[in-house]
């Protein structure tokens, strides 16, 4: 009856027929046949009609490849006409026959003849009076009598549904849902089991699981003397399916029919290897299965369903892993706006960090901290965030910025904290001086008003819509365990704080692939000695200031090592330009002058003198380590002392990984390797204990990729920092690209935002070159990616094909990366996920 070119519904019905289930006689029309119908080329209608019982009414249902792509609605009771009405009145009663005819006239008039729906929707009487009114209205509007020939009725229904599918609006809508341009539609023509008449007759819908939770729960409704899906809208007249204290049930009304129906549902679950929603009809006590489609389930339910099917032996664990979309995992890790909640969208930007949060608007980090102290959730609104805002971001429940892209400061920190974040909301008007934002709806929202950030959809919403809470349960852990058994590439986390590290462990990261040490210096008790070090004129003064920071850094690293319990921890030495740690406003400059016991004018001049025209390409990273080596000396000592402090007898050994940022030349590695080894020797002598560590390079400049053959022999590992590498390769500011990126993507300049999905052609070629050349001169070198691309499924595929050992991403993206990596490995073994049915 069907092939893959007939669509999912036809394929499912074919399988039900083969299972000998009570499916009414059905004929499926292929994608090609429906396409021909849309252009006026019909199959032999007489032969099609002859395939069915001459006394039967027919229905037509759509059958696309994926039910989520939509399609025209089903048309029931085709074949009803004046003569059939008379015959059926004798069989099932006048009112029931009138109801059948009326439903068909209304559906035909609105969806086939394209008449004004208001005229027919206003007909409230469902008996003979309503039927007469509908026939008169049709004749007046269409200027012809209602068609009486069943073959003509069927032909026009088929043509209408075919044309509706191929219309411009329908095509654009399904393309927005991921359908290809040439997606086809099949049509299923089926005999009607009426659901009306003598004995127990009716229709209903049944499924064996809850669509929201995925737990085993027989759900659905049944309505006597009804058709289609009327039971779902039948109100108090609809019955529960199984016995229920809340009201009467089908199980009590027709126990045999209920038992048969449940047995059919169990068989469909086992043989179709999926939880199915079943549309059924009961005719004089006998069950008929009209349709079966996969249950539309929430992300949480879909995961639990897949796990339960595997645990019941219906599918394999590998199949369960393949059935879950990696990005859907994010919905389980964060609160989300409820699917049915009303959305008042007041702004749009880049969906930089998933999840949703509601709070009062605040415009500074200090206000966010004060709000948190009052236990009042707040949304931090900034033009763009800087390292000084990190404490405020910790205090807020969500972040909104006017500028920025997928790898801007707000986006990266938001993802690391699991904090909902929307960046690049440039179409909203931010007035930080007046503490207002103007939404795209023209309304002004002031400090203290409540808004909601949806970082999954990239939307700003007015008010507080209903939320769905995050849920990590046994089913989640089971699926992720299966994924870990399948994947063949490691997954680490980017973690800067003990809280980040704890989250990474909770999500089963295999270590820390990037610890950015600079964020540790913005704490209140550290910023002053940090600034004293920056203002120091001599090596001795710098070392004095750094000696205050040393024990703080040592404690930071000790705690990280203990949390990770022997798992690798890759610590990137200090990277940002020093001016980021200096104040820019008058009050901050005055506070700094007081702390340093200097005139404000001297402090202001010094701060201004440290400014750079392009600081991201200036004195930062390894360049800072060479020109101000005392910083790296202090950090190396803190790492080595923490290594010994965190090492416990009987516990896994602590082997830190020290990473040099922004390297472009072998000589940079030579110089700093010598200094770091000197510090290690000093600590070994002082403590009388040996230290093992690994030294590597963060490859984030094009030159480092091209000269990887020179750098790799002096490195234990190369970790590709694709955030900066993308920025330097494209000549794009990752903080400002969000202003025009949507236009570039929509006009096809870029296929995707290169800061979101790794550019395989350009940046990827540099990475592949670095991998090839690095391995050529150091076959044992460990290769990885630690930019934000590490959590992107498409980018992980590239990393696997390039031969990397692991990827590293924000803690909350670790489960996504684990699942995506597993699916890639399984598909390489010839396995694939099931098609929609």
Coordinates of C-alpha atoms in Angstrom, one line a residue, residues 345-582:
X345 CA 7.5 39.6 22.9
X346 CA 8.9 43.0 23.5
X347 CA 12.4 42.4 22.1
X348 CA 14.6 40.0 20.2
X349 CA 18.3 39.3 20.1
X350 CA 20.7 36.4 19.9
X351 CA 19.8 33.3 21.9
X352 CA 23.2 33.3 23.7
X353 CA 22.5 31.1 26.7
X354 CA 19.5 28.8 27.0
X355 CA 16.8 28.8 29.6
X356 CA 14.3 31.3 30.8
X357 CA 14.1 33.6 33.9
X358 CA 11.8 36.2 35.2
X359 CA 12.9 39.2 37.3
X360 CA 12.9 42.9 37.9
X361 CA 15.1 45.1 35.6
X362 CA 18.3 46.4 37.1
X363 CA 21.0 48.3 35.2
X364 CA 24.2 47.7 37.2
X365 CA 26.1 44.9 38.9
X366 CA 25.8 46.6 42.2
X367 CA 22.0 46.8 41.8
X368 CA 21.9 43.1 40.9
X369 CA 23.8 42.2 44.1
X370 CA 21.5 44.4 46.2
X371 CA 18.5 42.8 44.6
X372 CA 19.8 39.3 45.4
X373 CA 20.4 40.4 49.0
X374 CA 16.7 41.2 49.2
X375 CA 15.9 37.8 47.6
X376 CA 14.3 39.6 44.6
X377 CA 15.1 37.9 41.3
X378 CA 16.5 40.5 38.8
X379 CA 17.4 40.7 35.1
X380 CA 20.8 42.5 34.6
X381 CA 20.5 44.9 31.6
X382 CA 23.8 46.3 30.2
X383 CA 25.0 47.8 27.0
X384 CA 27.5 45.0 27.0
X385 CA 29.1 43.2 30.0
X386 CA 32.7 43.3 31.1
X387 CA 34.6 41.3 33.7
X388 CA 33.6 43.9 36.3
X389 CA 30.0 42.7 35.8
X390 CA 30.6 39.1 36.7
X391 CA 29.5 39.5 40.3
X392 CA 26.4 41.1 39.1
X393 CA 25.8 38.3 36.7
X394 CA 26.2 35.8 39.5
X395 CA 23.5 37.7 41.4
X396 CA 21.0 38.0 38.5
X397 CA 18.7 35.3 37.2
X398 CA 19.1 36.5 33.6
X399 CA 21.1 38.9 31.4
X400 CA 20.1 41.2 28.5
X401 CA 22.6 43.2 26.5
X402 CA 22.2 45.6 23.6
X403 CA 25.5 44.5 21.9
X404 CA 27.4 41.2 21.6
X405 CA 27.3 37.9 19.8
X406 CA 27.6 34.2 20.6
X407 CA 31.1 34.6 22.0
X408 CA 30.7 38.0 23.6
X409 CA 31.5 38.3 27.3
X410 CA 27.9 38.0 28.4
X411 CA 27.3 35.0 26.2
X412 CA 30.3 33.0 27.4
X413 CA 29.9 33.8 31.1
X414 CA 26.1 33.2 30.9
X415 CA 26.6 29.8 29.4
X416 CA 29.2 29.0 32.0
X417 CA 26.9 30.0 34.8
X418 CA 23.8 28.3 33.2
X419 CA 22.3 31.8 33.2
X420 CA 19.6 32.7 30.6
X421 CA 21.1 35.4 28.3
X422 CA 19.9 37.3 25.3
X423 CA 22.6 39.5 23.6
X424 CA 22.6 41.8 20.6
X425 CA 19.1 43.1 21.2
X426 CA 20.0 46.1 19.1
X427 CA 16.4 46.9 18.0
X428 CA 15.5 47.7 21.6
X429 CA 16.4 51.2 22.7
X430 CA 18.7 51.1 25.8
X431 CA 18.9 54.3 27.9
X432 CA 21.1 53.4 30.8
X433 CA 21.3 57.0 32.1
X434 CA 17.6 57.2 32.5
X435 CA 17.4 53.5 33.5
X436 CA 14.9 52.5 30.8
X437 CA 14.6 50.2 27.8
X438 CA 12.2 50.7 25.0
X439 CA 10.7 47.5 23.6
X440 CA 10.1 46.8 20.0
X441 CA 6.4 47.3 20.9
X442 CA 7.2 51.0 21.6
X443 CA 6.5 50.7 25.3
X444 CA 9.1 51.9 27.8
X445 CA 10.2 49.6 30.6
X446 CA 11.8 51.1 33.7
X447 CA 14.0 50.1 36.5
X448 CA 12.1 47.6 38.7
X449 CA 9.6 46.4 36.1
X450 CA 9.2 42.7 35.5
X451 CA 10.4 41.1 32.3
X452 CA 11.3 37.6 31.3
X453 CA 14.4 36.5 29.4
X454 CA 14.1 33.5 27.1
X455 CA 17.6 32.6 26.2
X456 CA 16.5 29.5 24.3
X457 CA 14.4 31.5 21.8
X458 CA 16.4 34.8 22.0
X459 CA 13.3 36.8 23.2
X460 CA 12.5 39.3 25.8
X461 CA 9.0 38.9 27.2
X462 CA 6.8 41.3 29.1
X463 CA 5.7 40.1 32.6
X464 CA 6.0 36.7 34.1
X465 CA 4.7 33.8 31.9
X466 CA 4.3 30.3 33.3
X467 CA 7.5 28.3 33.5
X468 CA 8.4 24.7 33.3
X469 CA 11.1 23.6 35.8
X470 CA 14.4 21.8 34.9
X471 CA 14.3 18.1 35.5
X472 CA 17.3 15.7 35.6
X473 CA 16.1 12.3 36.7
X474 CA 17.1 8.6 36.5
X475 CA 16.0 8.4 32.9
X476 CA 18.4 11.3 32.0
X477 CA 21.3 9.7 33.7
X478 CA 20.6 6.3 32.1
X479 CA 20.5 7.7 28.6
X480 CA 23.7 9.7 29.2
X481 CA 25.4 6.6 30.5
X482 CA 24.5 4.8 27.2
X483 CA 25.8 7.8 25.3
X484 CA 29.1 7.7 27.1
X485 CA 29.5 4.0 26.3
X486 CA 29.1 4.9 22.6
X487 CA 31.1 8.0 22.1
X488 CA 34.8 8.0 21.0
X489 CA 35.9 11.6 21.8
X490 CA 36.3 13.1 25.3
X491 CA 34.2 15.9 26.7
X492 CA 35.6 18.4 29.2
X493 CA 34.2 21.6 30.6
X494 CA 35.3 25.2 30.6
X495 CA 35.2 26.1 34.3
X496 CA 36.6 29.1 36.1
X497 CA 35.3 28.7 39.6
X498 CA 34.7 25.9 42.1
X499 CA 31.0 26.3 41.4
X500 CA 31.7 25.8 37.7
X501 CA 33.8 22.8 38.5
X502 CA 31.1 21.2 40.7
X503 CA 28.6 21.7 37.8
X504 CA 31.0 20.1 35.4
X505 CA 31.4 17.1 37.7
X506 CA 27.6 16.9 38.1
X507 CA 27.3 16.7 34.3
X508 CA 30.0 14.0 34.1
X509 CA 32.7 16.1 32.3
X510 CA 36.0 14.3 32.0
X511 CA 38.0 17.2 33.3
X512 CA 38.4 20.9 32.9
X513 CA 39.6 21.9 29.4
X514 CA 39.8 25.6 30.1
X515 CA 40.1 27.5 33.3
X516 CA 40.3 31.2 32.7
X517 CA 42.3 32.6 35.7
X518 CA 41.6 36.3 35.0
X519 CA 38.0 36.1 36.4
X520 CA 39.5 35.2 39.8
X521 CA 41.1 38.7 40.1
X522 CA 37.8 40.7 40.1
X523 CA 36.7 39.6 43.6
X524 CA 36.5 42.5 46.0
X525 CA 39.5 41.4 48.1
X526 CA 41.7 40.9 45.0
X527 CA 41.1 43.9 42.7
X528 CA 43.1 46.3 44.8
X529 CA 46.3 44.3 45.0
X530 CA 45.8 43.6 41.3
X531 CA 45.7 47.3 40.5
X532 CA 48.7 47.9 42.8
X533 CA 50.6 45.4 40.7
X534 CA 49.6 47.1 37.5
X535 CA 50.7 50.5 38.8
X536 CA 54.0 49.2 40.2
X537 CA 57.1 50.8 38.6
X538 CA 59.7 48.2 39.6
X539 CA 59.9 44.4 39.6
X540 CA 60.1 44.4 43.4
X541 CA 56.9 46.4 43.8
X542 CA 55.1 44.1 41.3
X543 CA 56.3 41.0 43.2
X544 CA 55.1 42.6 46.5
X545 CA 51.6 43.1 45.1
X546 CA 51.6 39.6 43.6
X547 CA 52.6 38.0 46.8
X548 CA 49.3 39.1 48.3
X549 CA 47.5 37.4 45.4
X550 CA 49.6 34.2 45.5
X551 CA 47.8 32.5 48.4
X552 CA 44.4 33.4 47.0
X553 CA 45.3 31.9 43.6
X554 CA 46.8 28.8 45.4
X555 CA 43.5 28.3 47.3
X556 CA 41.5 28.7 44.1
X557 CA 43.5 26.0 42.3
X558 CA 43.6 23.7 45.3
X559 CA 39.8 23.7 45.5
X560 CA 39.5 23.1 41.8
X561 CA 41.9 20.1 42.0
X562 CA 40.0 18.6 44.9
X563 CA 36.7 18.9 43.3
X564 CA 37.9 17.3 40.1
X565 CA 39.5 14.4 42.1
X566 CA 42.4 13.6 39.8
X567 CA 40.6 14.5 36.5
X568 CA 42.7 16.8 34.3
X569 CA 42.5 20.5 34.9
X570 CA 43.8 22.8 32.2
X571 CA 44.6 26.2 33.5
X572 CA 45.1 29.1 31.1
X573 CA 47.5 31.6 32.4
X574 CA 46.5 35.3 32.5
X575 CA 45.2 36.5 29.2
X576 CA 43.3 39.9 29.1
X577 CA 45.0 43.3 28.7
X578 CA 45.7 44.9 32.1
X579 CA 43.6 48.0 31.4
X580 CA 40.4 45.8 31.9
X581 CA 41.2 45.7 35.6
X582 CA 41.3 49.5 35.9

